[in-house]
Amino acid sequence: MADKIPILQHPWVGEKPFFGELTDKQWKILKAALKVFTEKGYSASTTSEIAREAGVAEGTIFRHFNTKKEILLATLIPLMQNFIGPGVTNSLHNLLLEYDHLPMEDVLLLILEDRQKHISALWPLLRVVIIEANYHPELKEVLLNNVVTLAQESLLTFLKQRQSKGELREDLDVWVMMRSIVGAFGAYLVSQSLFPEREQDHDNRQELKVIVDLFLRGTQARS
Amino acid sequence: MADKIPILQHPWVGEKPFFGELTDKQWKILKAALKVFTEKGYSASTTSEIAREAGVAEGTIFRHFNTKKEILLATLIPLMQNFIGPGVTNSLHNLLLEYDHLPMEDVLLLILEDRQKHISALWPLLRVVIIEANYHPELKEVLLNNVVTLAQESLLTFLKQRQSKGELREDLDVWVMMRSIVGAFGAYLVSQSLFPEREQDHDNRQELKVIVDLFLRGTQARS
DNA sequence: GCCATAAATGAGTAATTACTCCGTAAATAT
DNA sequence: ATATTTACGGAGTAATTACTCATTTATGGC
């Protein structure tokens, strides 16, 4: 478990602006809360531990946040809206615009490599977001509207673009294509995480290339 | 949330044998614990609520289980070993042996339809298992060894069989093929669950057929 | 430097937590 | 039927929980 809580050292999350305007104490509290939540989940975390981790008195916490749940929302919602969501979209948008002229297989490979790094770095954060979204509808809603939907739209735009260029089959719904590549890619990430020994000695780029190739064999328009 | 906790009414889980030899009280406690855990997760569940739900005194619970965590393990581990795991494998094994002579696309469609029903019915149970496996290594280990690995082996066996018959490409690792179909299928299930309105008015069998078709276009040996 | 305002503290609170203990009821053996 | 063992109940316990409040400390304007 040497790689625990890397998000907090992550240069991006380490920036206050993602949380709006905050006093130093508020910032310390949210940072501590995020650390504790990612380690043990919301329910198993205690306000006293958050206070200890933040280096403030427990009373201070409740001057800034009325309830424990409010801490959870004040931590995860801004992160999803201002960090995770844009982080998901930006890179996709840039890649698909910037490399518009490249063959699709090259673009897809670039996207997958980039997303792999991004998701791996953010995983502890994403994990707690996903888990808590199961128990807190407010989080689920923000996750859907500010992360999942954004990512989808980026990818769908890209696929439609390529489809209109005649590079992808016209008789196939882009939504279906998206599920196909995202699913295969997701399965690869899960497999890497569950069976590191199985996947790590393979060449990563080669694996991604095969994923792209499999996808294109099913979706590419006949030339 | 009308479809909450269907597992408990599920005829299979409603059977004591999956938990080994149990007295009536023990069985009532485990059933109640499973219900509460699936509703709120382990940490947010209390032993007093489990007792109330089971209709026994709180002291009775601790006569049979020393700690709260022991209740969790006594509930989920036998379920994984005796119910989820075998349930995952049996159907796969039967289908792939029974329909050995059928074209691969038909077999895959049958498998996916069957697995879809199975996973949907078990989802609340699977969800709590997956979530708690993140916080309890004992659960993660059993989940990997008694569920995930079993499913993998079944599918790999099937794919290898078809590969040796010359129906699947020889130059592609079956492990990669498995990730591809499982990923696309998983993405469809997730998509169905997150965007029911988007997916429900499509013809389900048709969607599954497309998933199979996409998979085979990438993996089928050239005829 | 002094005061007014705001922020932070940490001891405190009521409620809840996982867990215990002993009296009683039920089951089993003789 | 009686004795012995086992299962059960439910009041109880110490610890912990989320949260409060009176007091102290820091801040900023003059």
Coordinates of C-alpha atoms in Angstrom, one line a residue, chain A residues 37 39-41 43-44 127-128 131-132 134-135 140 144 148-149 152 169 172-173 175-176 179-180 183-184 187-188 191 194-195 198-199 202 207 210-211 213-214 217-219 222, chain B residues 37 39-41 43-44 127-128 131-132 134-135 140 144 148-149 152 169 172-173 175-176 179-180 183-184 187-188 191 194-195 198-199 202 207 210-211 213-214 217-219 222:
Chain A
F37 CA -12.6 9.6 3.0
E39 CA -8.8 5.8 2.9
K40 CA -11.8 4.4 4.8
G41 CA -14.9 5.6 3.0
S43 CA -19.2 6.1 7.0
A44 CA -16.1 4.8 8.6
R127 CA -13.1 5.1 -6.4
V128 CA -14.5 7.0 -3.4
I131 CA -18.7 4.2 -4.1
E132 CA -20.3 7.1 -2.3
N134 CA -24.1 4.6 -4.6
Y135 CA -25.3 5.9 -1.2
K140 CA -24.6 10.4 -8.2
L144 CA -23.6 11.8 -14.0
V148 CA -20.0 10.9 -17.2
T149 CA -22.1 12.9 -19.6
Q152 CA -19.7 10.8 -23.4
R169 CA -19.6 2.6 -40.5
L172 CA -23.8 1.6 -36.6
D173 CA -24.9 3.8 -33.8
W175 CA -23.3 5.2 -28.9
V176 CA -22.8 1.5 -29.5
R179 CA -19.6 1.5 -25.5
S180 CA -17.5 -0.9 -27.3
G183 CA -15.8 -1.1 -22.4
A184 CA -12.8 -2.8 -23.8
A187 CA -11.9 -4.0 -18.9
Y188 CA -8.2 -3.6 -19.5
S191 CA -7.7 -6.3 -15.4
L194 CA -6.9 -6.9 -10.3
F195 CA -4.1 -9.0 -11.9
R198 CA -0.7 -10.9 -15.4
E199 CA -0.7 -7.6 -17.3
H202 CA 3.1 -7.2 -21.4
E207 CA -2.1 -4.0 -25.6
V210 CA -4.8 -4.3 -30.0
I211 CA -7.8 -2.8 -28.2
D213 CA -7.4 -2.6 -33.6
L214 CA -10.2 -4.8 -32.4
R217 CA -12.1 -4.1 -37.2
G218 CA -15.7 -3.9 -36.0
T219 CA -16.5 -0.3 -36.7
R222 CA -15.0 -0.8 -45.7
Chain B
F37 CA -25.7 -4.3 4.4
E39 CA -29.2 -1.1 1.8
K40 CA -26.6 1.0 3.6
G41 CA -23.3 -0.6 3.3
S43 CA -20.1 0.8 8.0
A44 CA -23.4 2.6 8.1
R127 CA -22.7 -4.2 -5.5
V128 CA -22.2 -4.6 -1.8
I131 CA -17.8 -2.1 -2.5
E132 CA -16.8 -3.9 0.6
N134 CA -12.4 -2.4 -1.4
Y135 CA -12.2 -2.1 2.3
K140 CA -11.4 -9.2 -2.1
L144 CA -11.1 -12.9 -6.9
V148 CA -13.7 -13.7 -10.9
T149 CA -11.2 -16.4 -11.6
Q152 CA -12.5 -16.1 -16.5
R169 CA -8.0 -15.8 -34.9
L172 CA -4.8 -13.1 -30.9
D173 CA -4.5 -13.9 -27.2
W175 CA -7.3 -13.2 -22.8
V176 CA -7.5 -10.1 -24.9
R179 CA -11.6 -8.6 -22.2
S180 CA -13.1 -7.3 -25.3
G183 CA -15.9 -5.1 -21.5
A184 CA -18.4 -4.3 -24.2
A187 CA -20.3 -1.3 -20.6
Y188 CA -23.8 -2.1 -21.9
S191 CA -25.1 2.1 -19.5
L194 CA -27.1 4.7 -15.5
F195 CA -29.3 5.7 -18.4
R198 CA -31.7 5.8 -23.2
E199 CA -31.4 2.1 -23.4
H202 CA -34.1 -0.2 -27.8
E207 CA -28.3 -4.6 -28.8
V210 CA -24.6 -6.0 -32.1
I211 CA -22.2 -6.5 -29.3
D213 CA -21.2 -9.0 -34.0
L214 CA -18.7 -6.3 -33.2
R217 CA -15.7 -8.9 -36.6
G218 CA -12.6 -8.3 -34.6
T219 CA -11.8 -11.8 -33.6
R222 CA -11.1 -15.2 -41.9

